[in-house]
XYZ file of N, CA and C in Angstrom:
675
model
N -50.120 -243.997 60.178
C -49.500 -244.325 58.423
C -47.638 -243.740 59.341
N -47.065 -244.467 58.350
C -46.026 -243.507 58.901
C -45.308 -243.251 57.462
N -43.827 -241.576 57.897
C -43.770 -241.349 56.585
C -42.532 -242.653 56.723
N -42.485 -241.681 55.556
C -41.120 -242.755 54.737
C -39.782 -241.608 54.846
N -38.917 -242.284 55.268
C -36.960 -240.735 55.027
C -37.162 -241.424 53.497
N -36.665 -240.128 53.022
C -36.476 -240.293 51.607
C -34.633 -239.944 51.986
N -33.626 -241.119 50.878
C -31.902 -240.714 50.841
C -31.806 -239.301 50.763
N -30.668 -238.622 51.097
C -29.983 -237.348 49.683
C -30.035 -237.249 49.108
N -30.945 -236.613 47.788
C -30.720 -236.728 46.757
C -29.332 -235.557 46.332
N -29.334 -235.188 44.863
C -28.302 -234.513 43.699
C -29.317 -233.413 43.527
N -29.119 -231.878 43.087
C -30.584 -231.287 43.297
C -29.856 -230.314 42.989
N -29.966 -229.196 41.183
C -29.788 -228.181 41.335
C -30.723 -227.389 40.524
N -30.756 -226.462 40.862
C -31.979 -225.185 40.681
C -31.527 -223.865 39.992
N -32.309 -223.791 38.185
C -31.530 -222.465 37.773
C -32.517 -222.019 37.558
N -32.232 -219.536 37.194
C -33.419 -219.402 37.109
C -33.014 -219.154 35.624
N -34.066 -219.018 34.238
C -34.583 -219.143 33.775
C -35.201 -217.506 33.187
N -34.888 -216.749 32.022
C -35.785 -215.809 31.547
C -36.872 -215.830 30.553
N -36.297 -217.033 30.310
C -37.717 -217.275 28.744
C -37.903 -218.916 28.613
N -38.610 -218.972 29.343
C -38.874 -220.478 29.459
C -38.636 -221.463 27.917
N -39.489 -220.771 27.628
C -39.314 -221.477 25.903
C -37.936 -221.524 24.904
N -37.782 -220.128 25.025
C -36.736 -219.740 24.246
C -35.123 -220.681 25.005
N -35.290 -220.422 26.389
C -34.334 -221.661 27.812
C -34.258 -222.702 26.825
N -35.659 -223.225 27.406
C -35.753 -224.799 26.823
C -35.479 -225.524 25.674
N -35.846 -225.076 24.698
C -35.326 -225.815 23.684
C -33.451 -225.581 23.340
N -33.038 -223.885 23.898
C -31.377 -224.396 23.358
C -30.639 -225.164 24.326
N -31.700 -225.070 25.513
C -30.763 -226.537 26.624
C -31.222 -227.649 26.775
N -31.875 -227.957 25.265
C -32.517 -229.505 25.521
C -31.442 -229.434 23.949
N -30.843 -228.098 22.731
C -30.060 -228.226 22.101
C -28.573 -227.886 21.600
N -28.436 -227.832 23.156
C -27.553 -227.171 22.991
C -25.520 -228.893 22.833
N -24.730 -227.699 23.122
C -23.716 -229.237 22.734
C -23.740 -230.227 23.909
N -24.150 -230.083 25.832
C -23.760 -230.810 26.458
C -24.399 -231.698 26.456
N -26.193 -231.322 25.615
C -26.549 -232.863 26.097
C -26.822 -233.469 24.610
N -26.223 -232.628 24.116
C -25.383 -233.874 23.132
C -25.069 -235.054 22.988
N -24.779 -234.696 23.868
C -23.694 -236.857 24.389
C -24.161 -237.300 24.963
N -25.824 -236.607 26.240
C -26.577 -237.912 25.574
C -28.030 -238.205 25.710
N -28.564 -239.006 25.506
C -29.891 -239.729 25.547
C -30.756 -238.559 25.274
N -32.090 -238.112 25.482
C -32.322 -237.625 25.906
C -34.257 -237.758 25.874
N -34.668 -237.796 26.667
C -36.670 -238.762 26.139
C -37.275 -237.445 26.715
N -38.744 -236.827 26.453
C -39.599 -235.611 27.293
C -40.709 -237.476 27.463
N -40.554 -237.049 29.230
C -41.784 -237.380 30.049
C -43.220 -237.033 30.133
N -43.294 -235.637 29.979
C -44.825 -235.108 29.199
C -45.358 -233.924 30.109
N -46.247 -233.276 30.051
C -46.275 -232.554 31.354
C -46.332 -232.770 32.456
N -46.362 -232.050 32.717
C -48.138 -231.991 34.394
C -47.837 -230.191 35.497
N -49.172 -230.611 36.132
C -49.469 -228.765 37.060
C -49.211 -229.618 38.019
N -48.169 -229.071 38.849
C -47.928 -228.569 40.672
C -48.301 -227.457 41.113
N -49.510 -228.122 42.481
C -49.034 -227.554 43.985
C -48.871 -227.765 44.919
N -47.863 -227.430 45.404
C -47.661 -226.660 46.345
C -47.536 -226.408 47.629
N -47.818 -226.534 49.014
C -49.186 -225.087 49.781
C -47.591 -225.907 51.217
N -46.912 -224.964 51.274
C -46.410 -224.663 52.274
C -47.324 -223.921 53.999
N -46.640 -224.939 54.901
C -47.864 -224.452 56.004
C -46.342 -223.778 56.876
N -46.826 -223.211 57.614
C -46.222 -223.182 59.653
C -47.149 -222.375 59.561
N -46.368 -221.108 60.836
C -46.924 -220.638 61.667
C -46.385 -218.661 61.009
N -47.087 -218.232 61.981
C -47.358 -216.767 60.101
C -45.995 -215.855 61.182
N -45.592 -215.863 62.164
C -44.580 -215.772 61.540
C -43.314 -217.534 61.577
N -43.453 -218.215 60.990
C -42.760 -219.241 59.965
C -41.555 -219.328 61.417
N -42.329 -220.450 62.238
C -41.189 -220.888 63.433
C -40.856 -221.886 63.355
N -41.761 -222.687 62.142
C -40.531 -223.757 61.806
C -39.642 -223.317 60.922
N -40.058 -222.730 60.086
C -38.394 -222.235 58.712
C -37.439 -222.198 59.259
N -37.731 -221.010 60.708
C -36.778 -220.562 60.914
C -35.660 -221.616 62.181
N -36.920 -222.481 62.310
C -35.665 -223.462 63.058
C -35.507 -224.547 61.895
N -35.631 -224.887 60.800
C -34.709 -225.347 59.826
C -35.788 -226.677 58.937
N -37.048 -226.418 59.112
C -37.795 -227.814 58.954
C -39.000 -226.498 57.831
N -39.060 -227.791 57.318
C -40.347 -227.488 56.387
C -41.622 -228.154 56.144
N -42.397 -228.216 56.244
C -43.607 -228.555 55.857
C -44.651 -227.716 54.943
N -44.610 -228.853 53.813
C -45.586 -229.099 52.765
C -47.165 -229.950 52.032
N -46.845 -229.358 51.387
C -47.720 -230.881 50.740
C -47.910 -230.825 49.020
N -47.576 -231.772 48.483
C -47.040 -231.804 47.345
C -48.495 -232.808 45.832
N -49.198 -231.971 44.859
C -49.963 -232.592 44.568
C -50.257 -232.002 43.130
N -50.612 -233.679 42.808
C -50.796 -233.178 41.278
C -52.030 -234.085 41.005
N -51.934 -233.699 39.483
C -53.750 -234.669 39.188
C -54.073 -235.897 40.009
N -53.271 -236.145 39.684
C -53.181 -237.878 40.831
C -53.039 -238.893 42.436
N -52.009 -237.619 42.592
C -51.515 -237.444 43.589
C -51.385 -236.790 44.902
N -51.573 -236.829 45.967
C -50.444 -236.034 46.853
C -50.221 -236.502 48.310
N -48.364 -235.484 48.763
C -48.133 -236.315 49.989
C -47.325 -235.173 50.542
N -47.020 -235.295 51.237
C -46.888 -234.691 52.764
C -45.229 -234.502 52.632
N -45.025 -233.670 52.436
C -43.277 -233.646 52.748
C -43.251 -232.715 54.021
N -41.785 -232.869 55.044
C -41.118 -232.782 56.285
C -39.608 -232.331 55.091
N -39.069 -230.929 55.068
C -37.593 -230.961 54.446
C -36.920 -230.538 55.761
N -35.385 -231.165 55.524
C -34.739 -230.639 56.166
C -33.958 -229.371 55.712
N -33.826 -228.613 55.987
C -33.557 -227.107 55.832
C -31.850 -226.877 55.286
N -30.406 -227.202 54.797
C -29.500 -227.404 55.352
C -29.283 -225.327 55.285
N -30.099 -224.977 54.395
C -29.535 -223.521 54.551
C -29.919 -223.160 56.320
N -30.835 -224.350 57.140
C -30.814 -223.450 58.710
C -30.562 -224.092 59.737
N -30.596 -225.559 58.987
C -30.036 -226.669 60.375
C -28.547 -227.376 60.245
N -27.247 -227.054 60.745
C -26.194 -227.051 61.377
C -26.438 -228.642 61.683
N -25.264 -228.983 60.578
C -25.202 -230.407 61.015
C -24.537 -231.517 61.869
N -24.462 -231.738 63.318
C -23.850 -231.534 63.392
C -22.901 -233.087 63.530
N -22.001 -233.578 63.636
C -21.747 -234.942 63.924
C -22.805 -235.705 63.513
N -23.416 -236.284 64.550
C -24.426 -237.296 64.006
C -25.780 -237.189 63.247
N -26.306 -235.790 62.682
C -27.249 -235.543 62.281
C -26.414 -235.934 61.092
N -25.174 -235.692 60.827
C -25.231 -235.817 58.806
C -25.307 -237.133 57.588
N -25.461 -238.022 58.839
C -25.995 -239.189 57.699
C -27.794 -238.513 57.640
N -29.111 -238.342 58.071
C -30.061 -237.918 58.077
C -30.787 -237.371 57.551
N -30.977 -237.906 57.015
C -31.919 -238.153 55.286
C -33.125 -235.411 55.628
N -32.278 -235.710 54.048
C -33.015 -234.505 54.451
C -34.977 -234.424 54.086
N -35.493 -235.785 53.286
C -36.996 -235.893 53.706
C -37.419 -236.781 54.282
N -38.776 -236.720 54.757
C -39.460 -237.183 54.647
C -41.223 -237.228 54.115
N -41.582 -237.874 53.927
C -42.346 -238.139 53.492
C -43.876 -238.988 53.391
N -45.458 -238.879 52.782
C -46.769 -239.789 53.569
C -47.225 -238.768 52.454
N -47.731 -240.962 51.933
C -49.564 -239.939 50.440
C -49.771 -239.578 51.598
N -51.010 -239.159 51.642
C -52.184 -238.887 51.578
C -53.039 -238.329 50.549
N -54.622 -238.210 51.784
C -56.058 -237.883 50.710
C -56.369 -236.951 50.649
N -56.708 -236.953 48.595
C -56.601 -235.336 48.347
C -57.200 -234.269 49.105
N -57.696 -234.949 49.734
C -58.439 -233.583 50.471
C -58.668 -233.208 51.872
N -57.200 -234.380 52.555
C -57.194 -233.776 53.911
C -56.058 -232.910 53.847
N -56.012 -231.824 55.076
C -54.281 -231.394 56.030
C -53.762 -231.992 56.395
N -52.533 -230.940 56.938
C -52.456 -231.541 57.829
C -52.269 -231.550 59.628
N -54.299 -232.280 59.445
C -53.977 -231.297 61.317
C -54.178 -232.855 61.087
N -54.731 -234.325 59.752
C -55.505 -235.885 60.242
C -53.355 -236.214 60.547
N -52.243 -234.811 60.529
C -51.033 -236.132 60.592
C -50.165 -235.710 61.641
N -50.399 -234.669 63.164
C -50.094 -234.100 63.635
C -49.113 -235.226 64.209
N -48.787 -236.681 64.288
C -48.379 -237.316 65.023
C -47.149 -237.494 63.743
N -47.275 -237.466 62.654
C -46.026 -238.864 61.949
C -45.346 -237.246 61.615
N -45.933 -236.082 61.380
C -45.286 -235.036 61.489
C -43.921 -234.252 62.883
N -44.530 -234.825 63.901
C -44.240 -235.097 65.011
C -43.517 -235.904 65.115
N -42.809 -236.796 64.690
C -41.665 -238.399 64.805
C -41.201 -237.554 63.717
N -41.459 -236.895 63.034
C -40.038 -236.416 61.876
C -39.268 -235.693 62.496
N -39.528 -234.315 63.303
C -38.994 -233.375 64.177
C -38.514 -234.215 64.803
N -38.666 -235.445 66.136
C -37.824 -236.068 66.568
C -36.787 -236.611 65.837
N -37.344 -236.665 64.784
C -35.520 -237.233 64.283
C -34.525 -236.758 64.158
N -34.904 -235.959 63.807
C -33.388 -234.678 63.797
C -33.546 -233.942 65.293
N -34.229 -233.704 65.664
C -33.349 -233.427 66.911
C -34.235 -234.086 67.695
N -33.875 -234.409 68.740
C -33.868 -235.914 69.444
C -34.809 -235.219 71.156
N -34.188 -233.840 71.823
C -34.292 -233.330 72.012
C -35.706 -232.998 71.969
N -36.279 -232.610 71.045
C -37.498 -231.238 70.969
C -36.469 -230.378 70.417
N -38.096 -228.958 70.257
C -37.578 -227.737 69.810
C -37.701 -226.790 71.021
N -37.692 -227.319 72.893
C -38.271 -226.356 73.788
C -39.575 -225.621 73.505
N -39.881 -226.582 73.011
C -42.292 -226.062 72.256
C -42.637 -227.020 72.878
N -44.188 -227.087 72.716
C -45.101 -228.211 72.802
C -45.190 -227.726 71.443
N -44.392 -229.047 71.048
C -44.956 -228.886 69.091
C -46.204 -228.855 68.053
N -46.784 -229.612 69.587
C -48.672 -230.668 68.332
C -49.384 -228.600 68.804
N -48.998 -227.279 69.553
C -49.514 -226.831 69.369
C -48.558 -225.400 68.301
N -47.880 -225.171 68.074
C -47.904 -224.610 67.314
C -47.547 -225.357 65.708
N -47.902 -226.419 65.504
C -48.279 -227.426 64.303
C -50.466 -226.445 64.704
N -50.874 -226.706 65.536
C -52.545 -226.742 65.632
C -52.476 -225.114 65.044
N -51.825 -224.058 64.772
C -52.151 -222.577 64.484
C -51.140 -222.326 63.658
N -50.418 -224.019 62.482
C -49.763 -223.489 62.015
C -50.769 -223.902 60.126
N -50.916 -222.673 59.491
C -51.828 -223.026 58.825
C -50.991 -221.892 57.059
N -51.730 -222.399 55.550
C -51.136 -222.345 54.429
C -51.054 -220.451 54.681
N -49.336 -221.108 53.532
C -48.453 -219.666 54.089
C -47.989 -219.319 52.714
N -47.771 -219.800 51.494
C -46.931 -219.709 50.323
C -47.740 -221.385 49.943
N -48.591 -220.751 48.707
C -48.655 -221.490 47.558
C -48.123 -221.676 45.713
N -47.474 -222.552 45.482
C -46.631 -222.736 44.975
C -47.248 -223.076 43.332
N -47.880 -222.517 42.152
C -48.275 -223.369 41.132
C -47.006 -223.302 40.322
N -47.279 -224.278 39.301
C -46.367 -224.954 38.631
C -46.872 -225.957 37.392
N -46.590 -224.967 36.080
C -46.640 -226.337 35.300
C -45.613 -226.604 34.216
N -45.546 -227.828 34.032
C -44.403 -228.678 34.307
C -43.924 -229.555 33.007
N -43.036 -229.283 32.005
C -42.503 -230.201 31.108
C -41.369 -230.958 31.838
N -40.976 -232.525 31.694
C -39.315 -232.436 32.496
C -39.300 -233.968 31.405
N -38.111 -233.649 31.292
C -36.716 -235.205 30.429
C -36.697 -235.533 30.552
N -35.818 -237.093 30.364
C -35.349 -237.445 30.959
C -34.060 -237.810 30.054
N -32.909 -237.726 30.968
C -31.857 -237.365 29.889
C -30.120 -238.613 30.576
N -29.673 -239.432 30.347
C -29.353 -240.073 30.415
C -27.826 -240.784 29.450
N -26.492 -240.660 30.467
C -24.906 -240.520 29.026
C -24.736 -241.458 29.380
N -23.693 -242.574 28.404
C -22.905 -243.398 28.685
C -21.971 -244.075 29.882
N -21.825 -243.069 30.563
C -20.983 -242.706 31.404
C -22.291 -243.393 32.925
N -23.052 -243.235 32.360
C -23.717 -244.173 33.372
C -24.961 -242.488 34.495
N -24.570 -241.611 34.222
C -25.332 -240.553 34.816
C -26.979 -240.200 34.142
N -27.687 -240.352 34.763
C -29.214 -240.576 34.826
C -29.220 -239.274 35.761
N -30.454 -238.691 34.623
C -31.836 -236.885 35.652
C -32.169 -237.164 34.756
N -32.580 -236.071 35.940
C -34.510 -235.534 35.004
C -34.723 -234.244 35.814
N -34.803 -233.425 34.180
C -35.093 -232.436 33.846
C -36.274 -231.585 34.201
N -36.558 -230.536 34.635
C -37.947 -230.020 34.684
C -37.615 -228.838 34.305
N -38.302 -228.142 33.472
C -38.296 -226.983 33.273
C -39.809 -226.304 33.659
N -40.030 -225.146 34.755
C -40.918 -225.690 35.759
C -41.615 -224.090 35.115
N -42.705 -223.142 34.735
C -43.299 -221.734 35.158
C -43.943 -222.272 36.669
N -43.320 -221.601 37.695
C -44.160 -220.848 38.757
C -44.015 -220.385 39.075
N -45.441 -219.064 39.758
C -46.789 -218.721 40.469
C -46.763 -219.239 42.381
N -45.789 -217.968 42.008
C -45.559 -217.589 44.179
C -46.568 -216.714 44.081
N -47.561 -217.609 45.611
C -48.330 -216.541 46.077
C -48.560 -216.971 47.861
N -48.724 -215.808 48.331
C -48.960 -215.171 49.590
C -50.521 -215.740 50.132
N -50.730 -217.012 50.464
C -51.862 -216.527 51.309
C -52.483 -216.035 52.184
N -53.594 -216.428 51.109
C -54.360 -214.908 51.962
C -54.532 -213.407 51.663
N -53.885 -213.101 51.137
C -53.459 -211.882 50.402
C -53.326 -211.845 49.010
N -53.349 -210.542 48.397
C -52.343 -210.236 46.348
C -51.446 -210.352 45.898
N -50.505 -211.174 47.207
C -49.314 -210.323 46.727
C -49.043 -212.475 46.068
N -48.286 -211.668 45.153
C -47.789 -212.678 44.288
C -46.281 -212.232 43.462
N -45.898 -213.094 42.222
C -45.132 -212.961 41.662
C -45.159 -214.068 40.299
N -43.968 -214.377 39.512
C -43.416 -215.085 38.905
C -42.033 -215.644 38.462
N -41.928 -217.199 38.524
C -40.989 -217.182 38.079
C -40.299 -218.339 37.033
N -39.882 -218.816 35.722
C -39.509 -219.271 35.751
C -38.048 -220.183 35.840
N -38.358 -221.801 35.992
C -37.031 -221.779 36.825
C -36.735 -223.738 35.738
N -34.987 -224.040 35.356
C -34.532 -225.273 35.813
C -34.186 -226.060 37.107
N -35.310 -227.221 36.757
C -35.483 -228.040 38.691
C -34.163 -229.671 37.949
N -32.631 -229.443 38.169
C -32.131 -230.832 37.861
C -32.595 -231.843 39.019
N -32.869 -232.666 38.615
C -33.159 -233.924 39.564
C -31.944 -235.255 39.289
N -30.645 -235.622 39.880
C -30.240 -236.546 39.444
C -30.008 -238.728 40.569
N -30.114 -239.142 39.726
C -30.677 -240.715 40.419
C -29.625 -240.874 41.346
N -28.723 -241.121 40.862
C -27.780 -241.521 41.996
C -25.974 -240.631 42.838
N -26.893 -240.572 44.635
C -26.080 -240.009 44.544
C -24.618 -240.753 44.322
N -24.932 -242.196 44.091
C -22.504 -241.995 43.494
C -22.552 -240.924 42.636
N -23.622 -241.399 42.022
C -22.925 -239.892 41.108
C -22.617 -238.706 41.007
N -22.149 -238.389 42.545
C -22.705 -236.795 42.847
C -21.590 -236.077 42.440
N -20.046 -236.283 41.950
C -19.454 -235.745 40.888
C -19.816 -235.353 39.938
N -19.946 -236.379 39.367
C -20.332 -236.034 37.914
C -21.419 -235.502 37.751
N -21.592 -235.537 39.292
C -23.825 -234.685 38.477
C -23.354 -232.918 39.411
N -22.233 -232.589 39.895
C -22.095 -231.646 40.235
C -21.141 -231.262 38.488
N -20.353 -231.626 38.578
C -19.920 -230.867 36.237
C -20.616 -230.499 35.985
N -21.566 -231.492 35.925
C -22.693 -231.202 34.724
C -23.238 -229.988 35.195
N -23.556 -229.089 37.029
C -24.168 -228.415 36.586
C -23.080 -227.293 36.175
N -21.640 -227.482 36.119
C -20.901 -226.064 36.678
C -21.253 -226.689 34.877
N -20.939 -227.253 34.259
C -20.913 -227.452 32.297
C -22.622 -226.553 32.227
N -23.387 -227.326 32.487
C -24.503 -226.197 31.668
C -24.705 -225.352 32.598
N -23.639 -224.382 33.086
C -23.682 -223.198 32.673
C -23.224 -222.146 31.804
N -21.465 -222.904 31.657
C -20.749 -222.475 31.059
C -20.734 -223.362 29.734
N -21.594 -223.796 29.182
C -22.486 -224.174 27.725
C -23.738 -223.213 27.720
N -24.628 -223.251 28.490
C -25.423 -221.475 28.857
C -25.727 -220.184 29.814
N -24.584 -219.643 30.015
C -24.741 -218.189 30.551
C -26.137 -217.563 30.752
N -26.866 -217.867 30.085
C -28.057 -216.819 30.718
C -28.903 -217.662 31.057
N -28.655 -219.179 32.301
C -29.626 -219.414 33.195
C -28.161 -218.414 34.612
N -29.453 -218.369 35.123
C -28.608 -218.445 36.920
C -29.158 -219.503 38.152
N -27.556 -220.651 38.885
C -27.906 -220.842 39.876
C -29.178 -219.619 40.296
N -29.962 -220.916 41.352
C -30.944 -219.987 42.690
C -29.957 -221.476 43.529
N -29.483 -220.054 44.122
C -28.789 -220.794 45.926
C -29.948 -221.220 47.228
N -30.546 -220.121 46.670
C -32.186 -220.680 47.535
C -32.402 -221.565 47.624
N -33.445 -222.230 48.402
C -34.515 -222.976 48.347
C -35.888 -222.591 48.554
N -37.257 -223.821 47.075
C -38.014 -222.009 47.566
C -39.425 -221.866 48.330
N -38.862 -222.050 49.258
C -39.767 -221.221 50.190
C -39.052 -220.049 50.960
N -38.027 -219.657 51.147
C -37.137 -218.786 51.327
C -36.764 -217.858 49.884
N -36.252 -217.653 48.282
C -37.856 -217.574 48.132
C -39.100 -216.623 48.595
N -39.661 -217.811 48.295
C -40.745 -216.963 48.412
C -40.870 -215.870 49.650
N -40.498 -216.427 50.965
C -40.598 -214.886 51.691
C -39.867 -214.067 51.555
N -38.538 -213.904 50.396
C -37.503 -212.520 49.920
C -38.608 -212.022 49.155
N -39.752 -212.473 48.655
C -40.254 -211.597 48.243
C -41.072 -211.342 48.040
N -41.914 -212.347 49.100
C -43.992 -211.383 49.114
C -43.674 -210.751 49.673
């Protein structure tokens, strides 16, 4: 099996105070009155981040996780722009590599694929035996999401998915957990970057109760658990 390279994409995340009230207000806001808005339905999502106990891979800017719902499961290797310095030859490397896997599969079946993805971004390796570090990696953070998604499109061609997530973060093997509600906005086309970024600015101006989240989910979890 071969991991699929996924091109960089448009994304923004916001912290919500009251998911039900905020969702209703945002969907009825002046900003979205210029868009066509359609529901995509609800889903339950589980994300599990794998790493060593001291987060060796995360400290190198490599996030390894599985994401699943009731119908499918994927293995994802994501390069974290908060950690990875994009030197010139890396600027166009995709942020994601992913692979569809079996619902009961764990990452130990896919060490070769993960190795390949890491070497695509770090051609000289990480100065360690990567497979040995993968062997001692285990589930560290679990995120459970109850998601309601909406498709929004305007007449200028900007197409996005807005997902309202009630999230529970858990540190695996402990009782440590916390909850957070978020709005995740994903754009369809990187060519619409300027319009997408303008939308992210406008939604805060239109509905100032939401707060832009600068850190990714794993960073949030590590800082809070």
